[in-house]
Coordinates of C-alpha atoms and ligand atoms in Angstrom, one line a residue:
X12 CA 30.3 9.1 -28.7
X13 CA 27.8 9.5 -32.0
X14 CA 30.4 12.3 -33.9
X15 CA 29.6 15.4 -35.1
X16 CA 29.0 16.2 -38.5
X17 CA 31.7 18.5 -39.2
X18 CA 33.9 15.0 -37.2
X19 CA 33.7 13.6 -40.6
X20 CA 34.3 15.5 -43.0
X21 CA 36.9 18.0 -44.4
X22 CA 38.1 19.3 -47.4
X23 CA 40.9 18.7 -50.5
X24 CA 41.3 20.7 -53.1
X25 CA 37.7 22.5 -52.7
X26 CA 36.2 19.3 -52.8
X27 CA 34.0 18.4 -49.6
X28 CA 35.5 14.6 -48.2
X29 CA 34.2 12.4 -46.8
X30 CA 35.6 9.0 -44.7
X31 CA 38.7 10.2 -46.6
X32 CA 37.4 10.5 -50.2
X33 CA 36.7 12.9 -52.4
X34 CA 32.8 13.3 -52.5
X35 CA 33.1 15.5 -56.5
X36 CA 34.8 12.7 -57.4
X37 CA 32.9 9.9 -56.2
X38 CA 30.2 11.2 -57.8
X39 CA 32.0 11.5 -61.2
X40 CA 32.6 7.6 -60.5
X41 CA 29.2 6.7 -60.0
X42 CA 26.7 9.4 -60.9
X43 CA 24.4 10.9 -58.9
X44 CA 22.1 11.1 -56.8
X45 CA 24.2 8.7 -54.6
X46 CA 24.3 7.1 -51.3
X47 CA 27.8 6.7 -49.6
X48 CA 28.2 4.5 -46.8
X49 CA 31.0 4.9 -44.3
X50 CA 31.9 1.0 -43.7
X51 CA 34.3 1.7 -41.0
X52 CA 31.9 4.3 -39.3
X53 CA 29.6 1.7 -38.8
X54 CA 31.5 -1.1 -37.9
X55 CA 33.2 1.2 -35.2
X56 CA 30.0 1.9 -33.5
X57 CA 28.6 -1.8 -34.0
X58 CA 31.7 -2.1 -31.8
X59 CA 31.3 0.8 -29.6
X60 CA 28.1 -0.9 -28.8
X61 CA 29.1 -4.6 -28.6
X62 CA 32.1 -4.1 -26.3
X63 CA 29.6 -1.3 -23.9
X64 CA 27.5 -4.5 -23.5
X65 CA 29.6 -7.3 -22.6
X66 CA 30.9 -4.3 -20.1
X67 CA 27.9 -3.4 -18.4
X68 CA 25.3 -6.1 -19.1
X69 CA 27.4 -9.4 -19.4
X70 CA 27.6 -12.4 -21.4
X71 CA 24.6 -13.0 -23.6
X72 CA 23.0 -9.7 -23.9
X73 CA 23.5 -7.6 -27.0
X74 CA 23.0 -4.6 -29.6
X75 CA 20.0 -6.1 -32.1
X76 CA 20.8 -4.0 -35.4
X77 CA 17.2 -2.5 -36.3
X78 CA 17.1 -3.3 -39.7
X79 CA 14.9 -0.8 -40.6
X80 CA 16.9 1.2 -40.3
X81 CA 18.6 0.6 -43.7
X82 CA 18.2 -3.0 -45.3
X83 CA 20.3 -4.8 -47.7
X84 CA 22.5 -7.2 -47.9
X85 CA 25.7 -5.7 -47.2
X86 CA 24.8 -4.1 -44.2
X87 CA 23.3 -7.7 -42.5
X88 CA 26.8 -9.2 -43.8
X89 CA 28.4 -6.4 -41.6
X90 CA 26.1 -6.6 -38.6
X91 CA 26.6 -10.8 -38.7
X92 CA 30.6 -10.3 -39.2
X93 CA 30.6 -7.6 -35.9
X94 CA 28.3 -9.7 -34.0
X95 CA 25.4 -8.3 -33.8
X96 CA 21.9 -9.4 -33.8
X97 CA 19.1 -7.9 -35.8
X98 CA 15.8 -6.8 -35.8
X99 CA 13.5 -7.1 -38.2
X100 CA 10.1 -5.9 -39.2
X101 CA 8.7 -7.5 -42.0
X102 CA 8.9 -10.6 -44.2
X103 CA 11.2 -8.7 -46.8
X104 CA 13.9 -8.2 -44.4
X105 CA 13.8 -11.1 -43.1
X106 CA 14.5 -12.8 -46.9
X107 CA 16.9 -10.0 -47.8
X108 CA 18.8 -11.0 -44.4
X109 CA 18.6 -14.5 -45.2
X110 CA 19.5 -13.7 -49.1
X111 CA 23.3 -11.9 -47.5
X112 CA 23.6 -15.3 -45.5
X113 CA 22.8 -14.2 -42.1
X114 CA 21.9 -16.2 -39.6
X115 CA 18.2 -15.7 -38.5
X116 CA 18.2 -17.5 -35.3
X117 CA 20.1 -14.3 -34.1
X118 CA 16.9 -12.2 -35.2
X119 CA 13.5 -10.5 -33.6
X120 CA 11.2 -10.2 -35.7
X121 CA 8.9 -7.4 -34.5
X122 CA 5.2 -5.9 -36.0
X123 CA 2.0 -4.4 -34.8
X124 CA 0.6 -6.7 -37.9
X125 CA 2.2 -9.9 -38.3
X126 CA 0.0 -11.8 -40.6
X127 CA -0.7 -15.7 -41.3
X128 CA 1.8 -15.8 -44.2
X129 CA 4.1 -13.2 -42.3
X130 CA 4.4 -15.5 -39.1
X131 CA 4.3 -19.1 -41.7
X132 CA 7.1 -17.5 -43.5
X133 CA 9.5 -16.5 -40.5
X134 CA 9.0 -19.7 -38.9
X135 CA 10.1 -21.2 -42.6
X136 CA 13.5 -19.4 -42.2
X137 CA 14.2 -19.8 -38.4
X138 CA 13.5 -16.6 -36.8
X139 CA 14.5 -16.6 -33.1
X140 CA 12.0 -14.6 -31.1
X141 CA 8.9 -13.2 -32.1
X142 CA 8.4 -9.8 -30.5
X143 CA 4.2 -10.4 -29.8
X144 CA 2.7 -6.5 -30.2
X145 CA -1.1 -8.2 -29.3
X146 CA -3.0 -11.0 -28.0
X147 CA -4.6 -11.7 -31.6
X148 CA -0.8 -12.5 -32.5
X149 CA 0.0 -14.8 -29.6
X150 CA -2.6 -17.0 -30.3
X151 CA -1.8 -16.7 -34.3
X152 CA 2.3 -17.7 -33.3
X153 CA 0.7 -20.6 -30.8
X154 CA -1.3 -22.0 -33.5
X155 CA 1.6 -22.0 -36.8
X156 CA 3.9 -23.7 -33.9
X157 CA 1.7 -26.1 -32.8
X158 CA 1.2 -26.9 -36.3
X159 CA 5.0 -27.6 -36.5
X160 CA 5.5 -29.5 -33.5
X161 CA 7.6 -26.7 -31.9
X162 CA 8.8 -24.3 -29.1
X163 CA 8.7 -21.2 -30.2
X164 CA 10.5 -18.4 -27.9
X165 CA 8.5 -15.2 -28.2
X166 CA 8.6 -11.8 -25.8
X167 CA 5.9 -9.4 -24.9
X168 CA 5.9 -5.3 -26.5
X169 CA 4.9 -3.5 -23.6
X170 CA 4.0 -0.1 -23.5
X171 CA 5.3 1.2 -20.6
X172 CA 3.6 5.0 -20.9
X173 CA 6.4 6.8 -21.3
X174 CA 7.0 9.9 -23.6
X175 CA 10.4 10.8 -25.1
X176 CA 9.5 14.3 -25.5
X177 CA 10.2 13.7 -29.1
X178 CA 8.5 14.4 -32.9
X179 CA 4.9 13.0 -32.3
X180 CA 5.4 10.6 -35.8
X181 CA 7.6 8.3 -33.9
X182 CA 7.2 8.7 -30.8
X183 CA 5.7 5.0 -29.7
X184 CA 6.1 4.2 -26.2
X185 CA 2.9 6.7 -24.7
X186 CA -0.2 4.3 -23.3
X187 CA -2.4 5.2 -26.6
X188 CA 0.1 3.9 -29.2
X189 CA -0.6 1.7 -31.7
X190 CA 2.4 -0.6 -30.7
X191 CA 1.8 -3.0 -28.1
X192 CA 0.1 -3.5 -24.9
X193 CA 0.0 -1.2 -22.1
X194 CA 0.9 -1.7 -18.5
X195 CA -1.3 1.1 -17.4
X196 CA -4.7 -0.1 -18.7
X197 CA -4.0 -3.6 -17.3
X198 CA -3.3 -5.1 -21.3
X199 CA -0.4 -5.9 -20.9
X200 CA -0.5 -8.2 -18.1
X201 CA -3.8 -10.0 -19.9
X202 CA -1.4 -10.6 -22.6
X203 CA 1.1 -12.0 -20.4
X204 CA -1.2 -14.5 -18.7
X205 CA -2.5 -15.5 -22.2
X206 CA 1.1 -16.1 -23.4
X207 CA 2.0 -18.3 -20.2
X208 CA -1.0 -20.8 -21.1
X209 CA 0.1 -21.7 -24.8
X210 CA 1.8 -25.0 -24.7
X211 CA 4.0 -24.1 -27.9
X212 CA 5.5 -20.3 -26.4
X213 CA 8.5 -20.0 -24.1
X214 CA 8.1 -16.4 -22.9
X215 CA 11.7 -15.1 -23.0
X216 CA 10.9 -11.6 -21.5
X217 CA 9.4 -8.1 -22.8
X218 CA 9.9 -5.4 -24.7
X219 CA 9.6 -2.1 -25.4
X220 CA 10.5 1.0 -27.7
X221 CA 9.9 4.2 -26.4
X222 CA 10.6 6.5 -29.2
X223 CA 13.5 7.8 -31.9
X224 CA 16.0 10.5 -32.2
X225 CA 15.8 10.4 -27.8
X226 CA 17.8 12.8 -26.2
X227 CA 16.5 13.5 -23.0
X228 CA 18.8 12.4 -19.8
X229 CA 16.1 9.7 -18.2
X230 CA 14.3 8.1 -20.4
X231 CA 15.4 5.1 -20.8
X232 CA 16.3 4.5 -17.0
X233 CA 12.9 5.9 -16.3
X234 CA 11.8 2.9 -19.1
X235 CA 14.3 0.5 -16.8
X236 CA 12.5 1.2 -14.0
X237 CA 8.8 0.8 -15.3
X238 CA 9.8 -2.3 -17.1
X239 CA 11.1 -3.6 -14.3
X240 CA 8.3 -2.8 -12.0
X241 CA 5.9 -4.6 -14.2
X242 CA 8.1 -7.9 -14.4
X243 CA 8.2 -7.9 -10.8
X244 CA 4.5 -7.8 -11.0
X245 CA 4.3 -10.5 -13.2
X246 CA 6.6 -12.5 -11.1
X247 CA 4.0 -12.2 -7.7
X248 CA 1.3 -12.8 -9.9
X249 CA 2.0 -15.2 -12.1
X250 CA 5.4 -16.7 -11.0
X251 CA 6.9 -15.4 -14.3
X252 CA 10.4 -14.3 -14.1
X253 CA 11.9 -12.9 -17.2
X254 CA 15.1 -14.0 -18.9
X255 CA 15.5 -11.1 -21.4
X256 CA 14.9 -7.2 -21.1
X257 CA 14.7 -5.5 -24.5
X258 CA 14.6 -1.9 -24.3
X259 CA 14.0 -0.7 -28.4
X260 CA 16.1 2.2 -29.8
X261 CA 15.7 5.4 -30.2
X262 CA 19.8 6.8 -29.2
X263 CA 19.2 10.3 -30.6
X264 CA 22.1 11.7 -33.4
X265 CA 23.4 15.1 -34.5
X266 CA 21.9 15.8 -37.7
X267 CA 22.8 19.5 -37.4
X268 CA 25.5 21.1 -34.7
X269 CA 23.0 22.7 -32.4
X270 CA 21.6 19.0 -31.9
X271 CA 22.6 16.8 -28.6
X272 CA 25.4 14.3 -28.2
X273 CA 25.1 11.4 -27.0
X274 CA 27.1 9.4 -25.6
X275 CA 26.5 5.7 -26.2
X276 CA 29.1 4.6 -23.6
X277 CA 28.4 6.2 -21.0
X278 CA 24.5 5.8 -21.2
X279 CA 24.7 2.0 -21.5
X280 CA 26.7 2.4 -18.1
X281 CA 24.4 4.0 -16.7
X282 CA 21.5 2.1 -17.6
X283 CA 22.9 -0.7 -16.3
X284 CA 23.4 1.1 -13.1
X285 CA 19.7 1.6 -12.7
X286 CA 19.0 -2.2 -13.7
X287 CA 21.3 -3.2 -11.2
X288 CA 19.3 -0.9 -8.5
X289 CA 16.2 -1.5 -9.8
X290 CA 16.7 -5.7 -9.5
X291 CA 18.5 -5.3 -6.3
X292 CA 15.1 -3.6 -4.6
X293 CA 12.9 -5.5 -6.3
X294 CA 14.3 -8.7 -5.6
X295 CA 14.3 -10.0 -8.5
X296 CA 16.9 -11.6 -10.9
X297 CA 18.8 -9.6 -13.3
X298 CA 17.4 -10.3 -17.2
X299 CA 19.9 -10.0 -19.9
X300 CA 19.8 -6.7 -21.8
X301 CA 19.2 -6.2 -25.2
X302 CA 18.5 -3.0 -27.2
X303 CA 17.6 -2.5 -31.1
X304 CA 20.2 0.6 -32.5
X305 CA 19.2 1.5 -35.7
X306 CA 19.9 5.3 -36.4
X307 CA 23.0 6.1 -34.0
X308 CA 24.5 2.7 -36.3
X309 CA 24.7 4.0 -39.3
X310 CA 22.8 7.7 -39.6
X311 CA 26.1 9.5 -39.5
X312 CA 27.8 6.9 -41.4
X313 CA 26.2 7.9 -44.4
X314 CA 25.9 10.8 -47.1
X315 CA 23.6 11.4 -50.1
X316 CA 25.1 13.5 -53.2
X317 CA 23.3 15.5 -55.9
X318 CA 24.0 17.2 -58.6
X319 CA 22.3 20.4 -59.1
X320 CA 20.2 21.1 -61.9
X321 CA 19.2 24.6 -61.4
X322 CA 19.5 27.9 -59.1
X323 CA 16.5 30.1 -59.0
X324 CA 16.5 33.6 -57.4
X325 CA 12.9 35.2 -57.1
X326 CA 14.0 38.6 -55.9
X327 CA 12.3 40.1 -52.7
X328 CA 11.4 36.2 -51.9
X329 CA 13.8 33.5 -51.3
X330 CA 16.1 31.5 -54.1
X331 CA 16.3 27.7 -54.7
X332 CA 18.5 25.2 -55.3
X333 CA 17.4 22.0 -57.2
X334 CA 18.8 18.7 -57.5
X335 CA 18.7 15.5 -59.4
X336 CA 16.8 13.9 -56.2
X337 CA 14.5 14.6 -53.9
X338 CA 11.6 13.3 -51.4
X339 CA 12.5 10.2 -53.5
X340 CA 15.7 9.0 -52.0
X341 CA 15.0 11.2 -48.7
X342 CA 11.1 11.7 -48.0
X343 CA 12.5 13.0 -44.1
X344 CA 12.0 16.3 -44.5
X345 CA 8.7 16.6 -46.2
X346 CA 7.4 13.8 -43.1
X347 CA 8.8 15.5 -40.2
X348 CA 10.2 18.8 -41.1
X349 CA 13.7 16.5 -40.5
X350 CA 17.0 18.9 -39.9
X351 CA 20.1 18.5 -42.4
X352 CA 23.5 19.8 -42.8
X353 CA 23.9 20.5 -46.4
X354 CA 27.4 21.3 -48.4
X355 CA 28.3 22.3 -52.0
X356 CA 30.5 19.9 -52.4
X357 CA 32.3 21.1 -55.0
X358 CA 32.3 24.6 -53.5
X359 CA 33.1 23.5 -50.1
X360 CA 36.4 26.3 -49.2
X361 CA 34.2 29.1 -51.2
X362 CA 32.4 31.8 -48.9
X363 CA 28.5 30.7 -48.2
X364 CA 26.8 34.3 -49.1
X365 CA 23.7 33.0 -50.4
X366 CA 20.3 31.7 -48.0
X367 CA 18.4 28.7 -50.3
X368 CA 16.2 26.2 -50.2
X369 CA 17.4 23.0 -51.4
X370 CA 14.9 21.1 -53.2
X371 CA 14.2 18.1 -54.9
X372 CA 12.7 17.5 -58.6
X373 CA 9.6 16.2 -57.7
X374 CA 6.0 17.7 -58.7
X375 CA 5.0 18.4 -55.1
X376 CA 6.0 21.5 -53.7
X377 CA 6.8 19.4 -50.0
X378 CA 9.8 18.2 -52.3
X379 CA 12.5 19.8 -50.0
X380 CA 15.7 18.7 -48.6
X381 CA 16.5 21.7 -46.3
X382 CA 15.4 25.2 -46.3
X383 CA 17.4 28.3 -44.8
X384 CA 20.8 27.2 -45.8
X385 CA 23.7 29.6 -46.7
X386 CA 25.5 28.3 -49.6
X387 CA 28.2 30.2 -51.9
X388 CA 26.2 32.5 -54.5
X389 CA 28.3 30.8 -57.2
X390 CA 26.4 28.0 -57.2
X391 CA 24.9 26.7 -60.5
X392 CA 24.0 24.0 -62.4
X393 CA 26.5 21.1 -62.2
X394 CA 28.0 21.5 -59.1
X395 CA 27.7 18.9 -56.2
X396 CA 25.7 18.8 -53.3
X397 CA 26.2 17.1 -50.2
X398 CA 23.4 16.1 -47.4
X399 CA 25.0 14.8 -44.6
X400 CA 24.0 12.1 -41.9
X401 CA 22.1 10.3 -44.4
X402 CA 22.7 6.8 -43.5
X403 CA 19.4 6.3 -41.9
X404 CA 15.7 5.9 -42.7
X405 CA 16.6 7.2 -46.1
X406 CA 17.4 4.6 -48.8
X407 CA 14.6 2.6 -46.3
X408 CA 12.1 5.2 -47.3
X409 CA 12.6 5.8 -50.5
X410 CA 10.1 5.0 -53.8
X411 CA 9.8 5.3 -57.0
X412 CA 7.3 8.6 -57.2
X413 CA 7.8 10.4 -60.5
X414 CA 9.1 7.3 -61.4
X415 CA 12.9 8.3 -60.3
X416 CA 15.0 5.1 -60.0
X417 CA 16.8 4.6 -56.4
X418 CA 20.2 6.2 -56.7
X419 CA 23.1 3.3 -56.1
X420 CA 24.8 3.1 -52.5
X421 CA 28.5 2.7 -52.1
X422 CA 30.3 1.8 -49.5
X423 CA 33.4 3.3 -47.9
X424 CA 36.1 1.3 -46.5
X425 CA 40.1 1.7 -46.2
X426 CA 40.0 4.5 -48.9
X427 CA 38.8 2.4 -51.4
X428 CA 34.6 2.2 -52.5
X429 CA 32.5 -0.7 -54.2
X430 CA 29.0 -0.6 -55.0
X431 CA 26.5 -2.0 -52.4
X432 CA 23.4 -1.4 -54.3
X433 CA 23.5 -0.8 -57.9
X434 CA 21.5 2.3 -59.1
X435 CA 18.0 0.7 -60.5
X436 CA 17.4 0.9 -63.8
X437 CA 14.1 2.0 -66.1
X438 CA 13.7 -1.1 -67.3
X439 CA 13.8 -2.0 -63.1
X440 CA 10.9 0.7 -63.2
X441 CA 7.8 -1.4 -65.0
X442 CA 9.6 -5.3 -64.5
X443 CA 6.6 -6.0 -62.8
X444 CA 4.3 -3.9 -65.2
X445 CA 2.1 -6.4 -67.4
Ligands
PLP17 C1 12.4 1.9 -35.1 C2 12.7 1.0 -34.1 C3 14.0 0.8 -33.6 C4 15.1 1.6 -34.0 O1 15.0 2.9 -33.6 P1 16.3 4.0 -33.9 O2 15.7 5.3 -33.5 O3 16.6 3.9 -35.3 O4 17.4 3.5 -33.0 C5 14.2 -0.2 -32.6 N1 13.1 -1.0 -32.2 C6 11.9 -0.8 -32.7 C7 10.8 -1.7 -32.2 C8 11.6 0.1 -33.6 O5 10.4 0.3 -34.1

């Protein structure tokens, strides 16, 4: 089960915890704004997810950590020491996994724009599938391994038209994405037929992602099914049978309490029911399973902290709360109007009698963290403030406007913390000014 927020956190002497530690404290330690990192959190759902495989879908299939999720090197030591695969979209993850040691044959490197140096360069460090998103790319990937002299295994994105019912911005499985080739205008079986004819491919089977933060009941045995339906397709056309189904992410998780659960368990089980069904009728042989977890890994897992620099009350209006951060380190809000849970950490037993806007310290008013939240109207400058479920698409979305250095990241393990990423400094800010 992906926990609630309120699962992992509690309070010690008015100070907000979390995985165990005092948050007021922590950022004392290491200043703020600052990432935490709940290593046990995420190594218990790597495992939630690595043990609801070998369950359901058997020897050989597997969770692929999306990397995007949050890259760097300490998370792709975790992910190799629990046994995961990864995915990866870009050249720099794909160095910063093989900087932390980990070993890139277990990695799918995916793209809607893989370009000549992209594709030279994974080859160069041993990628182990290429996820193809068009036929321009197939014959780019056939043409860097014939140069080589090898095999290269590759697998097919697929748009199988179905919609998530999610936020529109990432939402990437409906027939006019830009990801991939649809089944419904007959693309994606062109690109399979182009694939089979390269002498240097070994189509290993197809993919798909349908969307993120996916609650609804179906979707992905819905995706199953379509998936399935066009593989058997392939196979009376072309003879084709697939070795590897890859069904994306997209495991929806609480961000605030009126959110969905999800239960990862029990969807995998069920999922694999419908696989099971859907092979069984379609007489066709059962693929291995693979899908690409990024959020419901580490989202909860993390927190950002803040220390505020002023309280604003415009009477009649609303009031404000800034912090040292900002759109910087969490840009989720301003993109998509993203939900938070938001503490006063160092407030955190006091009565929340005050509606604010938390907000960041860039010059854009679009700089907010979270509107409409009730905080204690002691609030002031100096006190802490906690954003929970931070862990995802956050330090991976972060820049530089304003020229605000990335906070650090610290991980949480055992009661104890260490720095994962140090906090850059200004001098990190022009190093590649001339
Ligand atoms: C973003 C993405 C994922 C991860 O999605 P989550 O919602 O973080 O689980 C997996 N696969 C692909 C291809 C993606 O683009």
């Amino acid at each position: 089960m992906i926990t609630n927020i309120a699962d992992n956190i509690s309070s010690k002497d008015g100070h907000l915890t979390f995985a165990g530690q005092d948050t007021v404290e922590l950022a004392k330690k290491y200043g703020t704004p600052l990432y935490l990192l709940d290593e046990d959190k995420i190594r218990e759902n790597c495992r939630t997810y690595t043990a609801a495989f070998k369950k359901y879908f058997g020897e050989g299939s597997r969770p692929l950590y999306a990397s995007k999720a949050n890259s760097f090197k300490g998370i792709y030591r975790i992910m190799q020491e629990e046994g995961m695969g990864i995915d990866v979209v870009s050249p720099g993850e794909i160095y910063v996994a093989k900087a932390a040691g980990y070993d890139l044959s277990q990695a799918y490197f995916h793209g809607n724009c893989k370009t000549d140096a992209d594709i030279a360069f994974a080859f160069d460090n041993g990628v182990g599938v290429f996820v193809a998103d068009n036929q321009e790319e197939v014959i780019a990937v056939e043409a860097e391994a014939a140069k080589r002299g090898v095999k290269q295994r590759v697998m097919i994105r697929v748009t199988p038209g179905i919609d998530p019912h999610t936020y529109e911005a990432i939402s990437t499985g409906k027939v006019d994405s830009k990801f991939g080739s649809a089944v419904e205008t007959g693309q994606a079986d062109e690109i399979v037929a182009l694939t089979l004819k390269q002498p240097h491919l070994e189509l290993v089977g197809f993919h798909c992602h349908v969307g993120s933060q996916v609650f609804a009941e179906d979707v992905y045995e819905r995706t199953v099914i379509v998936m399935m339906e066009f593989a058997a397709d392939m196979k009376r056309k072309y003879g084709y049978e697939l070795t590897e189904l890859d069904l994306g992410g997209g495991f929806g998780v609480p961000y605030v309490d009126t959110d969905g659960r999800f239960d990862i368990d029990q969807k995998l089980s069920e999922i694999a029911k419908t696989l099971e069904d859907v092979c069984a009728r379609l007489g066709i042989r059962k693929p291995l399973y693979h899908m690409e977890p990024g959020r419901s890994v580490v989202a909860a897992a993390g927190m950002t902290l803040y220390t505020v620099g002023s309280t604003k009350r415009i009477p009649g209006y609303k009031n404000y709360v800034a912090i040292d951060g900002g759109m910087t380190d969490n840009p989720r809000y301003a993109l998509y109007g993203s939900k938070y849970t938001c503490f006063v950490a160092s407030r955190i037993d006091e009565q929340k009698d005050l509606e604010v806007s938390i907000v960041g310290r860039c010059c854009e008013s679009g700089d907010i963290i979270q509107r409409d939240v009730m905080v204690p109207s002691t609030v002031q400058r100096g006190d802490i403030v906690a954003v929970c479920t931070t862990g995802a698409y956050n330090y991976a979305m972060a820049s530089n406007y304003n020229k605000i250095p990335y906070p650090a990241m610290v991980l949480l393990k055992d009661g104890e913390s260490k720095i994962a990423i140090k906090r850059q400094s200004y001098a990190d800010l022009c190093m590649n000014d001339v």
